[in-house]
Tab-separated table of C-alpha atoms and ligand atoms in Angstrom:
chain	number	residue	atom	x	y	z
D	71	MET	CA	-35.812	-20.094	-10.541
D	72	ASN	CA	-33.751	-23.000	-8.780
D	73	SER	CA	-33.333	-22.082	-5.360
D	74	ALA	CA	-31.319	-23.537	-2.392
D	75	LEU	CA	-31.481	-23.090	1.243
D	76	ALA	CA	-29.020	-23.174	4.025
D	77	ILE	CA	-30.118	-24.075	7.209
D	78	ALA	CA	-27.536	-23.786	10.154
D	79	ALA	CA	-27.619	-23.378	13.739
D	80	HIS	CA	-25.535	-20.141	14.720
D	81	PRO	CA	-24.732	-16.942	13.112
D	82	ASP	CA	-21.159	-17.868	11.419
D	83	ASP	CA	-22.026	-21.817	10.618
D	84	ILE	CA	-23.004	-20.980	7.097
D	85	GLU	CA	-19.745	-19.032	6.311
D	86	PHE	CA	-17.563	-21.881	7.781
D	87	VAL	CA	-19.107	-24.960	5.978
D	88	MET	CA	-21.437	-23.988	3.654
D	89	ALA	CA	-21.304	-20.641	2.034
D	90	GLY	CA	-18.703	-21.317	-0.982
D	91	THR	CA	-21.295	-23.899	-2.335
D	92	LEU	CA	-24.131	-21.220	-2.144
D	93	LEU	CA	-21.685	-19.122	-3.896
D	94	LEU	CA	-20.872	-21.351	-6.659
D	95	LEU	CA	-24.709	-21.925	-6.986
D	96	LYS	CA	-25.604	-18.286	-7.067
D	97	ALA	CA	-22.482	-17.848	-9.759
D	98	ARG	CA	-24.883	-20.398	-11.791
D	99	GLY	CA	-28.228	-18.550	-11.451
D	100	TRP	CA	-29.603	-20.048	-8.380
D	101	GLU	CA	-31.260	-17.986	-5.664
D	102	ILE	CA	-29.763	-18.843	-2.515
D	103	HIS	CA	-31.461	-18.457	0.992
D	104	TYR	CA	-29.699	-18.140	4.453
D	105	LEU	CA	-31.193	-19.301	7.759
D	106	ASN	CA	-29.596	-19.647	11.346
D	107	LEU	CA	-32.213	-20.876	13.875
D	108	SER	CA	-30.020	-19.227	16.816
D	109	THR	CA	-29.683	-15.499	17.436
D	110	GLY	CA	-26.109	-16.349	18.954
D	111	ASN	CA	-27.229	-14.679	22.271
D	112	CYS	CA	-24.390	-16.600	24.500
D	113	GLY	CA	-21.743	-15.869	21.932
D	114	SER	CA	-20.100	-13.250	24.067
D	115	VAL	CA	-18.721	-12.546	27.483
D	116	ARG	CA	-18.741	-8.994	27.130
D	117	HIS	CA	-22.283	-7.987	26.068
D	118	ASP	CA	-25.312	-9.120	27.765
D	119	ALA	CA	-27.655	-11.603	25.817
D	120	ALA	CA	-29.991	-8.764	24.391
D	121	THR	CA	-26.820	-6.749	23.006
D	122	THR	CA	-25.331	-9.683	21.674
D	123	ARG	CA	-28.393	-10.893	19.852
D	124	ARG	CA	-28.623	-7.379	18.167
D	125	LEU	CA	-25.189	-7.192	17.441
D	126	ARG	CA	-25.184	-10.574	15.884
D	127	LEU	CA	-28.436	-10.054	13.574
D	128	ALA	CA	-26.581	-6.985	12.097
D	129	GLU	CA	-23.665	-9.370	11.534
D	130	ALA	CA	-25.355	-12.027	9.820
D	131	LYS	CA	-27.374	-9.696	8.042
D	132	ARG	CA	-24.423	-8.067	6.425
D	133	ALA	CA	-22.622	-11.166	5.732
D	134	ALA	CA	-25.657	-12.797	4.116
D	135	LYS	CA	-25.796	-9.235	1.828
D	136	ILE	CA	-22.087	-10.100	0.802
D	137	LEU	CA	-23.301	-13.817	-0.077
D	138	GLY	CA	-26.239	-12.333	-2.011
D	139	ALA	CA	-28.584	-14.365	-0.012
D	140	HIS	CA	-32.017	-13.987	0.829
D	141	PHE	CA	-32.031	-13.571	4.898
D	142	HIS	CA	-34.318	-15.198	7.217
D	143	PRO	CA	-34.448	-14.228	10.751
D	144	PRO	CA	-33.459	-16.807	13.737
D	145	ILE	CA	-36.029	-18.413	15.763
D	146	ALA	CA	-34.403	-19.345	18.953
D	147	ASP	CA	-31.547	-18.984	21.363
D	148	ASP	CA	-28.262	-20.657	21.794
D	149	LEU	CA	-28.762	-24.062	23.558
D	150	GLU	CA	-32.381	-23.664	22.843
D	151	ILE	CA	-32.551	-25.601	19.705
D	152	VAL	CA	-34.661	-28.436	20.596
D	153	TYR	CA	-36.406	-30.756	18.223
D	154	ASP	CA	-39.982	-29.653	19.004
D	155	VAL	CA	-43.178	-29.068	16.894
D	156	LYS	CA	-42.990	-25.432	17.772
D	157	LEU	CA	-39.797	-24.895	15.893
D	158	LEU	CA	-40.678	-27.580	13.385
D	159	ARG	CA	-43.375	-25.256	12.264
D	160	ARG	CA	-41.057	-22.204	12.025
D	161	VAL	CA	-38.614	-23.654	9.952
D	162	ALA	CA	-41.203	-25.520	7.686
D	163	ALA	CA	-42.592	-22.212	6.706
D	164	VAL	CA	-39.251	-20.928	5.732
D	165	VAL	CA	-38.828	-23.984	3.465
D	166	ARG	CA	-42.276	-23.455	1.869
D	167	ALA	CA	-41.228	-19.656	1.355
D	168	ALA	CA	-37.945	-20.651	-0.381
D	169	LYS	CA	-39.345	-23.439	-2.272
D	170	PRO	CA	-35.758	-24.957	-2.421
D	171	SER	CA	-34.580	-27.878	-4.604
D	172	ILE	CA	-31.658	-28.126	-2.400
D	173	VAL	CA	-31.419	-27.983	1.346
D	174	LEU	CA	-27.959	-27.389	2.775
D	175	THR	CA	-27.891	-28.196	6.789
D	176	HIS	CA	-25.722	-29.468	9.500
D	177	SER	CA	-24.384	-33.283	9.692
D	178	PRO	CA	-26.594	-35.619	11.638
D	179	GLN	CA	-23.445	-36.521	13.633
D	180	ASP	CA	-21.707	-33.032	15.007
D	181	TYR	CA	-20.171	-31.806	18.055
D	182	MET	CA	-22.643	-30.321	19.694
D	183	GLU	CA	-26.484	-30.710	19.992
D	184	ASP	CA	-27.607	-27.312	18.370
D	185	HIS	CA	-26.284	-28.717	15.370
D	186	MET	CA	-27.579	-31.986	15.342
D	187	ASN	CA	-31.054	-30.650	16.280
D	188	THR	CA	-30.690	-28.135	13.765
D	189	CYS	CA	-30.174	-30.787	11.164
D	190	ARG	CA	-33.162	-32.821	12.393
D	191	LEU	CA	-35.530	-29.715	12.164
D	192	ALA	CA	-34.260	-28.991	8.576
D	193	VAL	CA	-34.610	-32.677	7.389
D	194	SER	CA	-38.398	-32.982	8.971
D	195	ALA	CA	-39.253	-29.443	7.693
D	196	ALA	CA	-37.963	-30.308	4.205
D	197	PHE	CA	-40.043	-33.620	4.595
D	198	SER	CA	-43.086	-32.047	5.230
D	199	ARG	CA	-43.256	-29.413	2.431
D	200	GLY	CA	-46.013	-30.862	0.505
D	201	MET	CA	-48.155	-31.928	3.500
D	202	PRO	CA	-51.115	-29.476	3.540
D	203	ASN	CA	-52.203	-30.814	6.884
D	204	PHE	CA	-49.088	-29.681	8.481
D	205	VAL	CA	-49.638	-26.122	9.567
D	206	THR	CA	-46.662	-24.114	9.430
D	207	THR	CA	-45.876	-20.438	11.460
D	208	PRO	CA	-46.765	-18.473	10.051
D	209	ARG	CA	-49.083	-20.463	8.052
D	210	ARG	CA	-47.978	-21.021	4.356
D	211	ARG	CA	-49.437	-23.418	1.762
D	212	ALA	CA	-47.719	-26.572	1.081
D	213	VAL	CA	-45.369	-26.765	-1.820
D	214	ALA	CA	-45.185	-29.451	-4.583
D	215	GLY	CA	-41.378	-30.543	-6.064
D	216	ASP	CA	-38.466	-32.673	-5.218
D	217	VAL	CA	-35.915	-31.636	-2.787
D	218	THR	CA	-32.541	-33.003	-2.104
D	219	VAL	CA	-31.057	-32.495	1.514
D	220	TYR	CA	-27.360	-32.209	1.835
D	221	HIS	CA	-25.226	-32.537	5.090
D	222	ALA	CA	-22.232	-30.588	5.747
D	223	MET	CA	-19.128	-31.716	7.234
D	224	PRO	CA	-18.968	-32.020	11.162
D	225	HIS	CA	-17.023	-29.510	13.039
D	226	GLY	CA	-13.596	-30.807	13.225
D	227	LEU	CA	-14.445	-33.332	10.713
D	228	ARG	CA	-15.579	-36.155	13.342
D	229	ASP	CA	-18.679	-37.292	14.919
D	230	GLY	CA	-19.219	-36.385	18.687
D	231	LEU	CA	-17.483	-39.956	19.540
D	232	ARG	CA	-14.232	-38.570	17.523
D	233	ARG	CA	-14.876	-40.606	14.978
D	234	ARG	CA	-13.953	-39.549	11.174
D	235	ILE	CA	-16.521	-38.515	9.066
D	236	SER	CA	-15.708	-38.639	5.028
D	237	ALA	CA	-17.519	-36.882	2.315
D	238	GLU	CA	-19.678	-38.094	-0.374
D	239	LEU	CA	-19.214	-34.941	-2.523
D	240	PHE	CA	-16.394	-32.310	-2.319
D	241	VAL	CA	-17.013	-29.031	-3.743
D	242	ASN	CA	-14.329	-26.634	-4.970
D	243	THR	CA	-14.581	-23.559	-3.257
D	244	GLY	CA	-11.368	-21.988	-4.210
D	245	SER	CA	-12.795	-19.645	-6.744
D	246	VAL	CA	-14.991	-17.945	-4.132
D	247	GLN	CA	-12.764	-18.317	-0.779
D	248	SER	CA	-12.497	-14.392	-0.601
D	249	THR	CA	-16.025	-13.626	-0.762
D	250	LYS	CA	-16.543	-16.561	1.772
D	251	LEU	CA	-14.001	-14.967	3.958
D	252	ALA	CA	-15.365	-11.664	3.397
D	253	ALA	CA	-18.816	-12.573	4.411
D	254	LEU	CA	-17.058	-14.620	7.761
D	255	ALA	CA	-15.085	-11.462	8.590
D	256	GLU	CA	-18.683	-9.676	9.188
D	257	HIS	CA	-19.193	-11.631	12.417
D	258	ARG	CA	-16.983	-9.091	14.393
D	259	THR	CA	-18.057	-10.085	17.860
D	260	GLN	CA	-16.708	-13.629	17.207
D	261	GLN	CA	-13.297	-12.700	16.196
D	262	ASP	CA	-10.491	-12.592	18.764
D	263	TRP	CA	-8.823	-9.087	18.134
D	264	LEU	CA	-5.961	-9.896	20.635
D	265	ASP	CA	-4.847	-12.959	18.617
D	266	VAL	CA	-4.019	-11.009	15.246
D	267	SER	CA	-1.315	-12.248	13.470
D	268	GLN	CA	0.208	-11.884	9.896
D	269	GLY	CA	-2.825	-9.690	9.067
D	270	MET	CA	-5.341	-12.572	9.717
D	271	ASN	CA	-6.863	-13.168	12.929
D	272	SER	CA	-7.253	-16.830	14.320
D	273	TYR	CA	-11.145	-16.745	13.566
D	274	LEU	CA	-10.519	-16.515	9.913
D	275	ARG	CA	-7.809	-18.912	9.861
D	276	ALA	CA	-9.615	-21.386	11.384
D	277	MET	CA	-12.395	-21.367	8.456
D	278	GLU	CA	-9.130	-21.416	5.905
D	279	ASP	CA	-7.477	-24.451	7.810
D	280	ALA	CA	-10.741	-26.289	7.578
D	281	SER	CA	-11.363	-25.665	3.826
D	282	ARG	CA	-7.798	-26.537	3.172
D	283	ALA	CA	-8.471	-29.908	5.391
D	284	VAL	CA	-11.549	-30.776	3.702
D	285	GLY	CA	-9.276	-29.847	0.187
D	286	ARG	CA	-6.563	-32.528	1.136
D	287	LEU	CA	-9.248	-35.149	1.654
D	288	SER	CA	-10.430	-34.490	-1.821
D	289	ARG	CA	-6.989	-34.924	-3.279
D	290	ARG	CA	-7.775	-32.432	-5.876
D	291	PHE	CA	-9.080	-29.093	-4.515
D	292	ALA	CA	-6.994	-26.592	-2.683
D	293	HIS	CA	-10.188	-25.419	-0.746
D	294	ALA	CA	-13.334	-27.564	-0.288
D	295	GLU	CA	-16.647	-28.063	1.351
D	296	GLY	CA	-17.811	-31.555	1.812
D	297	TRP	CA	-21.329	-33.018	1.720
D	298	ARG	CA	-23.240	-36.034	2.245
D	299	ARG	CA	-26.832	-36.575	0.723
D	300	HIS	CA	-29.741	-37.423	2.688
D	301	SER	CA	-31.629	-40.414	1.863
D	302	HIS	CA	-34.104	-39.784	-1.143
D	303	LEU	CA	-37.020	-41.508	0.558
D	304	GLY	CA	-39.882	-38.824	1.044
D	305	PHE	CA	-37.785	-36.383	-0.778
D	306	CYS	CA	-36.694	-36.717	-4.630
D	307	ALA	CA	-36.135	-39.613	-7.035
D	308	GLU	CA	-33.189	-41.805	-6.046
D	309	ASP	CA	-30.670	-40.757	-8.495
D	310	THR	CA	-31.272	-36.999	-8.046
D	311	ASP	CA	-28.374	-35.297	-7.148
D	312	PRO	CA	-28.776	-31.688	-8.042
D	313	LEU	CA	-25.643	-30.176	-6.316
D	314	ARG	CA	-23.514	-32.342	-8.295
D	315	THR	CA	-25.182	-31.716	-11.495
D	316	ALA	CA	-25.352	-28.102	-10.803
D	317	LEU	CA	-21.732	-27.638	-10.079
D	318	GLY	CA	-20.197	-29.941	-12.736
D	319	ARG	CA	-16.200	-29.874	-12.490
D	320	ASP	CA	-16.326	-27.935	-9.205
D	321	ALA	CA	-17.959	-31.134	-7.829
D	322	LEU	CA	-16.052	-34.476	-7.278
D	323	LEU	CA	-17.679	-37.759	-6.172
D	324	ASN	CA	-15.999	-39.566	-3.459
D	325	ALA	CA	-15.699	-43.167	-5.204
D	326	ARG	CA	-14.799	-44.665	-1.937
D	327	TYR	CA	-17.677	-43.147	-0.027
D	328	GLU	CA	-20.110	-44.426	-2.887
D	329	ARG	CA	-18.752	-48.006	-2.632
D	330	GLU	CA	-19.624	-48.059	1.154
D	331	VAL	CA	-23.229	-46.862	0.243
G	496	LIG	ZN1	-22.410	-23.551	15.399
């Protein structure tokens, strides 16, 4: 069975920028996998780290269940996602377990280090999938086969130096927007309950605003997620684009981006 693995930094990042694409793949018969590297332990000013870790683990599991995704537990704490071999062995083990032909991860340029380090770990973990001499934690046998890595849009659609990042591929997430919202809503510790207006709080609205903004960039879709494909070298054949192939009319190539490649 075709398999896709989303690797993000924090609990709720997948719901913000990747979940729509996962849902569309799932609807086409793909097996989907969900991994946040961090426990999200710093994501509260009310609860201590241990309590926050516990609450957010339960939230992320419920969100993954709504998406119909296989859940993989976090391996680090907030601001402690560093590019080191210890974490790389852990991420590589998940890649070998999920055997994905698509890996979705953060943008190499993003607003914070956890996102960018997660991206680097995801890329190297995918790169090492077929290397028997790279030992994973837990130890898993190397796996054969092509994998294509796609980078999500950065937070705010800009890099850390405020430059705009454009998408190579737009994915029409309108048909799965309500499920994406339901999954995001499971992250209750992250919602600002004091700022409820018009029946929807600012946390959920932020995701809606972001998917509309990417939709506007596509000039076709009302809600969209944007992706950039990683270099094929070491991963797959040059012309392989499994996301675009799988999603058909729900995927739109950005001709302007392609001209600049
Ligand atoms: Zn994040």
